[in-house]
Coordinates of C-alpha atoms and ligand atoms in Angstrom, one line a residue:
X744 CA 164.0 26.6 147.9
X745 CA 163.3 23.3 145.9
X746 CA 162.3 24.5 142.5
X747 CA 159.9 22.6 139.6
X748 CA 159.0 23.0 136.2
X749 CA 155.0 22.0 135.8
X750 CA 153.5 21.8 132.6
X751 CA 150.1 21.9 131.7
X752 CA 148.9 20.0 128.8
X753 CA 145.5 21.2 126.9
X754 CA 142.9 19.4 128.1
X755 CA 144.0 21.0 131.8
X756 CA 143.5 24.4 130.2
X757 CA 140.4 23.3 128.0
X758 CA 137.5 25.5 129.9
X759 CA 137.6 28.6 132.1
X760 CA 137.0 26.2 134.7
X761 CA 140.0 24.5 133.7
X762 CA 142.1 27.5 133.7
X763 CA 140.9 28.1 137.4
X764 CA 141.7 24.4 138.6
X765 CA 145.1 24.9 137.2
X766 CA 146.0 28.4 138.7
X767 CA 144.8 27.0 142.2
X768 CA 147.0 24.1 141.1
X769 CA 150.0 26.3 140.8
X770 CA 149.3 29.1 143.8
X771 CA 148.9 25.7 146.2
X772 CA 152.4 24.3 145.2
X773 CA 153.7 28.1 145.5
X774 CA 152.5 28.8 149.0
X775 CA 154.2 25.1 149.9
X776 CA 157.3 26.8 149.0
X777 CA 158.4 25.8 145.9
X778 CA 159.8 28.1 143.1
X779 CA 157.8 27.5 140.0
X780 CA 158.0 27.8 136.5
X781 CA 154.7 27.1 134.5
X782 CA 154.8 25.6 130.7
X783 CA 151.1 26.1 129.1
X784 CA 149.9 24.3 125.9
X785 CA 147.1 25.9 123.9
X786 CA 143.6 25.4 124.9
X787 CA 142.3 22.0 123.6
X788 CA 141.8 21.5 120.3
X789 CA 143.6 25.4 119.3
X790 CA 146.3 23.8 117.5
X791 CA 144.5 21.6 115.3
X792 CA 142.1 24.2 114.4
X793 CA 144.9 27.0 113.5
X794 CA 146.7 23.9 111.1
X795 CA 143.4 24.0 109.3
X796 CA 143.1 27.6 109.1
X797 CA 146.5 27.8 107.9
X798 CA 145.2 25.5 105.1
X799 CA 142.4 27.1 104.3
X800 CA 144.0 30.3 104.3
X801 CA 146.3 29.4 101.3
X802 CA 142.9 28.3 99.6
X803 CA 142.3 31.8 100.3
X804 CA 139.0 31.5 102.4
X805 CA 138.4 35.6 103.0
X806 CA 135.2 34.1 104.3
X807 CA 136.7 31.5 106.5
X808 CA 139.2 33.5 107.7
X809 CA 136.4 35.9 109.4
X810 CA 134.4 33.2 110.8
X811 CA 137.5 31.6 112.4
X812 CA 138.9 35.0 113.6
X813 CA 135.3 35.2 116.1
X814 CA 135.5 31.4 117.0
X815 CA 139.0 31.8 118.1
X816 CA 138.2 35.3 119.8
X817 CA 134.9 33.8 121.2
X818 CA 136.4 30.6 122.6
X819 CA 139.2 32.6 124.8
X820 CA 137.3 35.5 126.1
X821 CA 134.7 33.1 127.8
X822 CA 138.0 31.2 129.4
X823 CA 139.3 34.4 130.4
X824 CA 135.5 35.4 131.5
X825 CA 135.6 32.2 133.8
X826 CA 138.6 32.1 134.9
X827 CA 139.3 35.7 135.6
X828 CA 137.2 37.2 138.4
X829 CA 139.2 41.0 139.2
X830 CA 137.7 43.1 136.8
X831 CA 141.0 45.1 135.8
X832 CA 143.0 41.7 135.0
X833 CA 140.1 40.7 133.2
X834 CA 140.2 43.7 131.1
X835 CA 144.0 43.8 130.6
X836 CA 144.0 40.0 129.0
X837 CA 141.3 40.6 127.0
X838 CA 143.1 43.3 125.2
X839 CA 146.0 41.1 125.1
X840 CA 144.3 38.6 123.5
X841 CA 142.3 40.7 121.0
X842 CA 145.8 42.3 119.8
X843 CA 147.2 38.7 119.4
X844 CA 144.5 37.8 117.6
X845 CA 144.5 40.7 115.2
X846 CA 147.8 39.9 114.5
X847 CA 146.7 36.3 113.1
X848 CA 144.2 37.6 111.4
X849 CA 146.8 39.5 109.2
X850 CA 149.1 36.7 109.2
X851 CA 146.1 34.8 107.6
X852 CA 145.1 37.2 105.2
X853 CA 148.9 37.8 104.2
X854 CA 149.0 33.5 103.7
X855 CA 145.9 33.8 101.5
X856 CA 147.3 36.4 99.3
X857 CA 150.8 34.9 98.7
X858 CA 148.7 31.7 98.2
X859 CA 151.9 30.1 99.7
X860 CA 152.1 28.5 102.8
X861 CA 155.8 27.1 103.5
X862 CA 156.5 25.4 106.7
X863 CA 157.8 28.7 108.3
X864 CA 154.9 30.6 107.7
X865 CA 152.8 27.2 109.0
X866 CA 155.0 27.5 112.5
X867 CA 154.1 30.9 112.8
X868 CA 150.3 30.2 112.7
X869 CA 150.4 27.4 115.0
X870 CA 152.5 29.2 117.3
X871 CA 149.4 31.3 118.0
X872 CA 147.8 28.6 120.4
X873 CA 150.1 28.7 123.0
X874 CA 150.9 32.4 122.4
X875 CA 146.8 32.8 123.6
X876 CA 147.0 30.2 126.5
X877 CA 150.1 32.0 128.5
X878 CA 148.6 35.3 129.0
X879 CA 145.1 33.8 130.2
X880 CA 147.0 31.4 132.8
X881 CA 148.9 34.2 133.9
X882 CA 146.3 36.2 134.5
X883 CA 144.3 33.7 136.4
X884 CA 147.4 33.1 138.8
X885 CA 147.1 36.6 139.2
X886 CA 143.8 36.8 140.5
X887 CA 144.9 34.5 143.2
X888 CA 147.1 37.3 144.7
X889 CA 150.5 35.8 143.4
X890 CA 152.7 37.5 141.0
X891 CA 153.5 36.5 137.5
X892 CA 154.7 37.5 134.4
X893 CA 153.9 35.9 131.0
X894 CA 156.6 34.9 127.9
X895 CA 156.5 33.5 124.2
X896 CA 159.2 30.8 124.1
X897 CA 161.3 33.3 122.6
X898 CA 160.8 35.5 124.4
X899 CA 162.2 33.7 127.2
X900 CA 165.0 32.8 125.5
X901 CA 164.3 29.4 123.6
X902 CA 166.3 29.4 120.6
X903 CA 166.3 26.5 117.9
X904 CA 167.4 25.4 114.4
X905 CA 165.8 26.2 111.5
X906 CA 164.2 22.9 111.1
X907 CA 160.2 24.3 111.1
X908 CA 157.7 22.4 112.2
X909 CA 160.2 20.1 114.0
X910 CA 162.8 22.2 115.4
X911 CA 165.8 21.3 118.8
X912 CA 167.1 23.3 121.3
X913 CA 170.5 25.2 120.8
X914 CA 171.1 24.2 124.0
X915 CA 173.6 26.4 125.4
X916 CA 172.4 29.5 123.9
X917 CA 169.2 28.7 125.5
X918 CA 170.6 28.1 129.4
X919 CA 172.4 31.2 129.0
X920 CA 169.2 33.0 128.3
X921 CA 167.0 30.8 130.1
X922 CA 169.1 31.8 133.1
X923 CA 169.3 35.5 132.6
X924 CA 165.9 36.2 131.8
X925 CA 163.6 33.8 134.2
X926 CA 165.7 32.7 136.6
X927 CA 166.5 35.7 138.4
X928 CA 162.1 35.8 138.6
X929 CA 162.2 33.0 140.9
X930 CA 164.0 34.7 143.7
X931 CA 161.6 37.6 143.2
X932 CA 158.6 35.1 143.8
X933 CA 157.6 35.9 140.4
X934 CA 156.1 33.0 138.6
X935 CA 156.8 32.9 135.0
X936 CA 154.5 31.3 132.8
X937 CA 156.3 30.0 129.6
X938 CA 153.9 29.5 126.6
X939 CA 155.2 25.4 125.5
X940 CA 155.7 24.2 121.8
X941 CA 157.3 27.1 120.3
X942 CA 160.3 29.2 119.9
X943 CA 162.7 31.0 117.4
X944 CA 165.6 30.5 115.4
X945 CA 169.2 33.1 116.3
X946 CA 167.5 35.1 113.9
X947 CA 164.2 35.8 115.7
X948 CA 162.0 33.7 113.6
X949 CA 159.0 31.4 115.2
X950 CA 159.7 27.7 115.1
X951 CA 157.9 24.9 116.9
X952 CA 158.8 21.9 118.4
X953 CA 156.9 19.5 116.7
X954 CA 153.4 18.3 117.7
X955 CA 152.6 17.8 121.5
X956 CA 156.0 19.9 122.4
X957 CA 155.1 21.5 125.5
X958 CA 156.5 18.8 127.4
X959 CA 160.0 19.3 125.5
X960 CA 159.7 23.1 126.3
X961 CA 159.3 22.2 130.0
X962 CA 162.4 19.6 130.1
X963 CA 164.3 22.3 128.1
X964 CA 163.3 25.0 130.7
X965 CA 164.2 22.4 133.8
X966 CA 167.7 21.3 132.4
X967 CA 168.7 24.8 131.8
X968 CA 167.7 26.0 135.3
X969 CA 168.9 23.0 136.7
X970 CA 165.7 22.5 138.8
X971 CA 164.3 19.6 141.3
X972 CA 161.7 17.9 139.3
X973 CA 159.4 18.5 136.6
X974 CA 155.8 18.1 137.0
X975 CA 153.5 17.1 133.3
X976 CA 150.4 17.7 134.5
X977 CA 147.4 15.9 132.4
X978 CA 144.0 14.1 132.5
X979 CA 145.1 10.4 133.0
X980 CA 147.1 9.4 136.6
X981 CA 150.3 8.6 134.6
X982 CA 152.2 6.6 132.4
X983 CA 150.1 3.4 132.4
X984 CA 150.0 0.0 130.6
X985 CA 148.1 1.0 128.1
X986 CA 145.8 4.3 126.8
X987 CA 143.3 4.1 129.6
X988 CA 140.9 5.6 126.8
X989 CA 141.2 2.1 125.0
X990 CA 142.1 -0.3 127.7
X991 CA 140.0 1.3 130.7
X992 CA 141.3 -1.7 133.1
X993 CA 144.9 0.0 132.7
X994 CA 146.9 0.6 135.7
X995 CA 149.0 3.3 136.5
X996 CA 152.9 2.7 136.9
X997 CA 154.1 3.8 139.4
X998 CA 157.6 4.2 138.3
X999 CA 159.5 4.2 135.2
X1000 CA 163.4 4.3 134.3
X1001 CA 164.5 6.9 131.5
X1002 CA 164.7 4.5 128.8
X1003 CA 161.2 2.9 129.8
X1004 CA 159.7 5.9 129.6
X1005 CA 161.3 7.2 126.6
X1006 CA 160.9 3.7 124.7
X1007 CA 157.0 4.7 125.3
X1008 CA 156.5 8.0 124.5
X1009 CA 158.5 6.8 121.3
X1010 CA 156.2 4.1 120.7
X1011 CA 153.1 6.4 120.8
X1012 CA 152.2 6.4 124.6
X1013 CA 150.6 10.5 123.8
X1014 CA 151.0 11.0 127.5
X1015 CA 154.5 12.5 126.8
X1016 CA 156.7 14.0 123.4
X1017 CA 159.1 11.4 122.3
X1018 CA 162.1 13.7 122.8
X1019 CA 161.2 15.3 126.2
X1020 CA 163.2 12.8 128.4
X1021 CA 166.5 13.8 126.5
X1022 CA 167.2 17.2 128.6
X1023 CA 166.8 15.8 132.0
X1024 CA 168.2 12.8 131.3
X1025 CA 171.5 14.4 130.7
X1026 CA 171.4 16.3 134.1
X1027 CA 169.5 13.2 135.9
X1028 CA 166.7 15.7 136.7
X1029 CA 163.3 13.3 137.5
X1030 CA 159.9 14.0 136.2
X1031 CA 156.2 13.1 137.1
X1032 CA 153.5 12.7 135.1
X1033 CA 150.3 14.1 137.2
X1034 CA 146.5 14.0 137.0
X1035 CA 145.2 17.7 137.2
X1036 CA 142.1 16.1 137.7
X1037 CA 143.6 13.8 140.9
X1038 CA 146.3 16.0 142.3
X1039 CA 146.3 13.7 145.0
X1040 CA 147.8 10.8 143.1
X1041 CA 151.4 10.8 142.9
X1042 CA 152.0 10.3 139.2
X1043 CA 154.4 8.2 137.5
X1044 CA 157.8 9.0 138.8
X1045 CA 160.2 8.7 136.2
X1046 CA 163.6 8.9 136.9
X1047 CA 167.5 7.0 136.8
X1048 CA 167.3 4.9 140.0
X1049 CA 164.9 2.5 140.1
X1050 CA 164.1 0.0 142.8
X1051 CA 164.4 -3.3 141.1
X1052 CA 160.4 -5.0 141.2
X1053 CA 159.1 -8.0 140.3
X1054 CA 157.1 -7.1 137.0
X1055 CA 156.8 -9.3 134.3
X1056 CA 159.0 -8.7 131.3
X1057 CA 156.6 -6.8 129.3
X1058 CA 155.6 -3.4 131.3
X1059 CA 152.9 -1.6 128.8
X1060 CA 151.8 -2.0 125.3
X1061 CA 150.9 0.9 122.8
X1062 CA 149.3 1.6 119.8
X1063 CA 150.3 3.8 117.0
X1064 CA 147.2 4.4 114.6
X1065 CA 147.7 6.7 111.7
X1066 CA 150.2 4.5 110.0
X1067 CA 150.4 2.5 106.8
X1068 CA 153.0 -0.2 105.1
X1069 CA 154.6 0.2 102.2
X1070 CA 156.4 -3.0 100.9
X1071 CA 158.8 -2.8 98.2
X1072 CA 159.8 -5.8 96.4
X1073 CA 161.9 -6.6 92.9
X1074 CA 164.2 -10.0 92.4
X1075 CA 167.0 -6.8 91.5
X1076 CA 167.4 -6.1 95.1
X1077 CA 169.0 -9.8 95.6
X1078 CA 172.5 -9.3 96.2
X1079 CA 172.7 -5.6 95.2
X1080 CA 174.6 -3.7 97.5
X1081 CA 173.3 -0.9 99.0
X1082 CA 169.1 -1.8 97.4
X1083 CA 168.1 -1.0 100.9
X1084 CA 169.8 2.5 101.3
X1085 CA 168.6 3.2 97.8
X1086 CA 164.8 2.8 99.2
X1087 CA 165.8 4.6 102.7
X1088 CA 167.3 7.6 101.0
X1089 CA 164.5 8.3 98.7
X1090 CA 162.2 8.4 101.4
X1091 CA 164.4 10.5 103.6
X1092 CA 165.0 13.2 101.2
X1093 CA 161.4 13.4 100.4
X1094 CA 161.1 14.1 104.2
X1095 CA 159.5 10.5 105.1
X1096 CA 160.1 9.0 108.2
X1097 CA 160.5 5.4 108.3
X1098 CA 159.1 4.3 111.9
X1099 CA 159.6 0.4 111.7
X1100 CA 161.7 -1.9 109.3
X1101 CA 161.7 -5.2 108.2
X1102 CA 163.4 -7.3 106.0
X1103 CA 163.1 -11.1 104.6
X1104 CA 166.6 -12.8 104.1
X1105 CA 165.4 -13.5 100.8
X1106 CA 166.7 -9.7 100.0
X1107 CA 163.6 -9.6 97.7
X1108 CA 161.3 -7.3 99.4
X1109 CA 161.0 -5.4 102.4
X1110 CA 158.9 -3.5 104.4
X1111 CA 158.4 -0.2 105.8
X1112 CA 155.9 1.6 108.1
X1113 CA 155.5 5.5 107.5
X1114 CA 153.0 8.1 109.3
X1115 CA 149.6 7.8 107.0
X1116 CA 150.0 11.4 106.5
X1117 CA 153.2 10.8 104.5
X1118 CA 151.9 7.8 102.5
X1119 CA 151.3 9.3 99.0
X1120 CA 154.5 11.6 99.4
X1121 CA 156.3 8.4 99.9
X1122 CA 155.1 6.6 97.5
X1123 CA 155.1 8.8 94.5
X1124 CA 158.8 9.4 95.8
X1125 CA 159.5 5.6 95.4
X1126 CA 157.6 5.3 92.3
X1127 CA 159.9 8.2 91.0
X1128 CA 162.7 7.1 92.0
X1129 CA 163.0 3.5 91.9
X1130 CA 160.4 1.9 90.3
X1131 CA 161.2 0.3 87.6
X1132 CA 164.3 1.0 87.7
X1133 CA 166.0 -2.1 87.4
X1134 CA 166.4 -2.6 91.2
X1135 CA 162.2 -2.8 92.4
X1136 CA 159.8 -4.1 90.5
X1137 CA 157.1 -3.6 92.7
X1138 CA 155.5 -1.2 95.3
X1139 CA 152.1 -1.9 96.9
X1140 CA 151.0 -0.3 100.3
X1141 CA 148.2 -1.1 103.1
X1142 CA 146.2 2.3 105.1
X1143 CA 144.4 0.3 106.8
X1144 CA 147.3 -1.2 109.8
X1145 CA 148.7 0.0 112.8
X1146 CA 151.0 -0.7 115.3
X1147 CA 151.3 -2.1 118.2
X1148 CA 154.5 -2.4 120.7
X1149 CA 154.9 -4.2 123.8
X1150 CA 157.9 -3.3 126.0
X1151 CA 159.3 -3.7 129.4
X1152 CA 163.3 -3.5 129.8
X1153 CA 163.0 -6.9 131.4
X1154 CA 162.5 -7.9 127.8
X1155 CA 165.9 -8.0 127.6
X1156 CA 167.6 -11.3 128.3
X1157 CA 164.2 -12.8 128.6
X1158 CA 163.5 -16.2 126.5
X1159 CA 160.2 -16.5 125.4
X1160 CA 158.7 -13.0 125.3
X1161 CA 158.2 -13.3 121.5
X1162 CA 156.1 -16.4 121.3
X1163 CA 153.7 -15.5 124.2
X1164 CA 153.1 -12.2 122.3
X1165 CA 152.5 -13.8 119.2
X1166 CA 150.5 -17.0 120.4
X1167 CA 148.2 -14.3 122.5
X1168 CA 147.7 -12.5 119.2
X1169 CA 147.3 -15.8 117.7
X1170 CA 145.0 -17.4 119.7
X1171 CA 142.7 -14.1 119.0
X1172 CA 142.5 -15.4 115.1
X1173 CA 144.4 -12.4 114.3
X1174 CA 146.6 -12.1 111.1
X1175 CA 150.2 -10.2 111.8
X1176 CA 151.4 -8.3 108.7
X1177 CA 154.9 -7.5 110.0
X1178 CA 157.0 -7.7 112.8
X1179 CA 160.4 -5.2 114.1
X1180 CA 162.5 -5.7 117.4
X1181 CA 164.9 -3.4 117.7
X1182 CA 168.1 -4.8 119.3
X1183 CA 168.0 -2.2 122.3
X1184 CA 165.0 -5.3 122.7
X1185 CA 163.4 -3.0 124.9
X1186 CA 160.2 -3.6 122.4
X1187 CA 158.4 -6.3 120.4
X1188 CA 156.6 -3.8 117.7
X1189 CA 153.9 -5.6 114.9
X1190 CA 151.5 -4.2 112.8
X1191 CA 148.1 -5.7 112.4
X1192 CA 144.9 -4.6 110.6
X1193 CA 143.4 -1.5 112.4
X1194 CA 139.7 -2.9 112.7
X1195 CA 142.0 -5.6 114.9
X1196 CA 144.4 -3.9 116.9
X1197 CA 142.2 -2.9 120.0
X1198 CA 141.7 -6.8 120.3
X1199 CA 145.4 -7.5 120.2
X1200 CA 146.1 -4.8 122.8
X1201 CA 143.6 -6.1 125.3
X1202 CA 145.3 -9.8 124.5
X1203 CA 148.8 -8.6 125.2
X1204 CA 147.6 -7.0 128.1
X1205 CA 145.9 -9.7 129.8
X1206 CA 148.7 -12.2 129.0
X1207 CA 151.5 -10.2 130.6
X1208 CA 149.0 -9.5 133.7
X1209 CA 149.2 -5.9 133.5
X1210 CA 145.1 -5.0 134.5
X1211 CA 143.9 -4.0 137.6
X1212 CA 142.9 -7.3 139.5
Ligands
LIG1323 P1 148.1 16.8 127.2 O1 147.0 17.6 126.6 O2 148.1 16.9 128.7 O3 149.5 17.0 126.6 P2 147.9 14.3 125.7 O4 146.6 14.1 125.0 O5 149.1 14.7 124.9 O6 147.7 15.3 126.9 O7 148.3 13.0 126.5 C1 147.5 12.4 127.4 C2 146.8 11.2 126.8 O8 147.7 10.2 126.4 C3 145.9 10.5 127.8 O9 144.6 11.1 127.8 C4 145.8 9.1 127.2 O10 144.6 8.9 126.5 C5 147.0 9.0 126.2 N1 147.8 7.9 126.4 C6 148.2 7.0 125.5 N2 148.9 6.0 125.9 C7 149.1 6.2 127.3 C8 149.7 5.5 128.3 N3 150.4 4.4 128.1 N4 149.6 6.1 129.6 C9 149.0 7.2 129.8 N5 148.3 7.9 128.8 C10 148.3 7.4 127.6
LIG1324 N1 149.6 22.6 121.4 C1 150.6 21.8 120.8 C2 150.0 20.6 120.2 O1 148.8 20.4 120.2 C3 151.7 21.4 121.8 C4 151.3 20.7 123.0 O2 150.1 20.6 123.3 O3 152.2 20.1 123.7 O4 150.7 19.7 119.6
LIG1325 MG1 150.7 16.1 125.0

């Protein structure tokens, strides 16, 4: 029996509708023969909503707290309502789903008394989404006639460091458990239907795998259980050479090596989380990326052999938005050993996250590109820290950038990738504030102004070719 992993991302589970689509999905790749295990995100949307609850709760928002306690409860009973036609499944998710929620409601109110919300107790409330989402797609499969049975992450055994909000797989605990609890399902023709993003530490409490994490709970569930392929099911056709939603002349690819793939998840393709790839690539497991929406379409296979094509050197470009540059400049830092590391390990132990680097020979200044998010954190770090100090004399930042990356791995080895990126960009009148290549040189990444940056993706784009004709 071949076996997958599929994964379903939110917008597949956004609607009742949704739900349905996705269950027939599932109970058609089932009666092929396959032995599946499904990954569910939370419904569209949940996830941000419960981050803002959790905020508001620590405000403590008795008030909000009510309100949000029907929306949520509103929102899933008319998915279950749609996509649960037997009356007595219906009725058992329902209650399900009304004890979950009661459960966040006192999670909530316990947040807005403590007035304290730490990034454990944050995990906790966001693990609700996907805690919501498994029982409903479970019951839907169900009302097909098929059997399945519903977990948390931890429940199925998914354990993980400590590191909230972000946490990794303990890897071989996990297998072990992954193994002994849903394995042994799949022989039984029970499909188990593994709620994504979240898990627990050894010691039982809820951590999350950072944002968009589903994936990384489906490549964590197929590496352990050592199956055929995984399947990401979401709305677009695949990985393609650019977010349709911004270049709509985009074309699919086909397929993809590892380190293409993972190179653009990294550099902000959304389609997948950066760290997915790194289960199955270790047990050379492939994935496809799939369009619920146009199950017909192969997907983007991606996977360790590759048949060599004729592409051009650059493959897809991406945009990061929700960035800003910091650059941090002082005569002190010339010749001063270790001025750089100085800057880097402020940052880090403030928990910022340098994406992109750059630095003039001059030693006098360099640059850095954080998450906007993290912008004031970082700079009253710096300001702390270094200004001043002898070493920097000055720190100035721009909000109003992002980023864009073109990559292929024909880069590599390729003369003249660089200037046709840059004279494209160029030729558009368009200023570049910074530029990074990595020496994997797997990626020419830039920052530009934002208002600017869907301009310079189309001109990338229709230099290197990569539009439908
Ligand atoms: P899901 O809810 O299924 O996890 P996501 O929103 O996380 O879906 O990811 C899918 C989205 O990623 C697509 O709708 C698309 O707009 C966006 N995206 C960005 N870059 C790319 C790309 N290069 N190829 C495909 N999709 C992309
Ligand atoms: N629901 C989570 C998020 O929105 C995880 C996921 O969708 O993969 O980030
Ligand atoms: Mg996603």
């Amino acid at each position: 029996m071949k076996k997958i992993v599929m994964k379903f991302g939110g917008t597949s589970v956004a609607t009742g509708e949704n739900v349905r689509h996705v269950a027939n999905i599932v109970s058609n790749t089932a009666k092929n023969g396959y032995g599946l295990v499904v990954v569910v995100s939370a419904l569209e949307g949940v996830t941000d909503e419960l981050f803002e609850a959790a905020s508001q709760a620590q405000k403590a928002k008795q008030d909000y707290i009510q309100k949000f306690k029907q929306s949520i409860l509103d929102r899933h009973v008319s998915v279950i309502r749609k996509a649960i036609k037997a009356k007595q499944i219906n009725r058992e998710i329902r209650k399900t789903i009304e004890g979950i929620i009661d459960e966040l409601e006192k999670v909530l109110t316990g947040i807005s008394y403590v007035g304290e919300l730490t990034p454990k107790s944050r995990d906790y409330v966001l693990s609700f989404g996907e805690r919501l989402s498994a029982p409903i797609v479970c019951g839907a499969i169900r009302d097909l006639k098929l059997q399945s049975q519903w977990f948390t992450g931890k429940d199925a055994g998914i354990v993980t460091d400590s590191n909230f909000g972000q946490a990794d797989p303990l890897m071989n605990f996990t297998t072990h458990q992954l193994k002994e609890r849903i394995e042994p399902l799949l022989g039984k023709h029970v499909i188990p239907v593994v709620s994504g993003y979240i898990a627990a530490t050894q010691e039982g409490i809820v951590t999350t795998l950072g944002r968009g994490g589903s994936d990384y709970t489906a490549t964590i569930l197929a590496a352990a259980l050592s199956v055929d392929e995984v399947w990401i099911w979401t709305d677009v056709d695949g990985l393609m050479t650019a977010d349709p939603k911004t270049i709509p002349e985009a074309r699919m690819l086909p397929e993809l090596s590892y380190q293409e793939a993972a190179e653009m998840a990294i550099f902000g393709a959304k389609a997948m989380h950066p760290r997915a790839l790194e289960p199955i690539i270790r047990e050379k497991i492939p994935a496809r990326i799939r369009n619920v929406f146009n199950p017909e379409n192969p997907g983007t296979l991606i996977s360790s052999d590759q048949t060599p094509k004729k592409t051009d050197a650059v493959k897809a470009v991406a945009l990061i938005r929700d960035v800003a540059m910091i650059n941090v400049g002082g005569a002190g830092m010339v010749g001063a050993p270790g001025s750089y590391a100085r800057v880097l390990d402020v940052l880090s132990r403030s928990g910022v996250n340098v994406m992109m680097i750059s630095a003039a020979v001059s030693e006098a200044n360099i640059s850095l590109v954080v998450r906007r998010n993290l912008l004031g954190r970082a700079l009253s770090a710096l300001e702390i820290a270094v200004l001043g100090k002898g070493l920097v004399s000055e720190v100035t930042s721009e909000d109003d950038v992002c980023v864009v990356a073109a990559m292929g791995a024909k880069m590599k080895g390729t003369l003249g990738v660089a200037s046709r990126v840059f004279t494209a960009v160029a030729n558009k009148g368009i200023n570049i504030r910074m530029i990074a290549q990595g020496s994997s040189e797997l990626n020419i990444s830039f920052v530009v102004k934002e208002e600017d940056c869907v301009a310079v993706v189309r001109a990338i784009h229709e230099e290197f070719k990569l539009g439908k004709n």
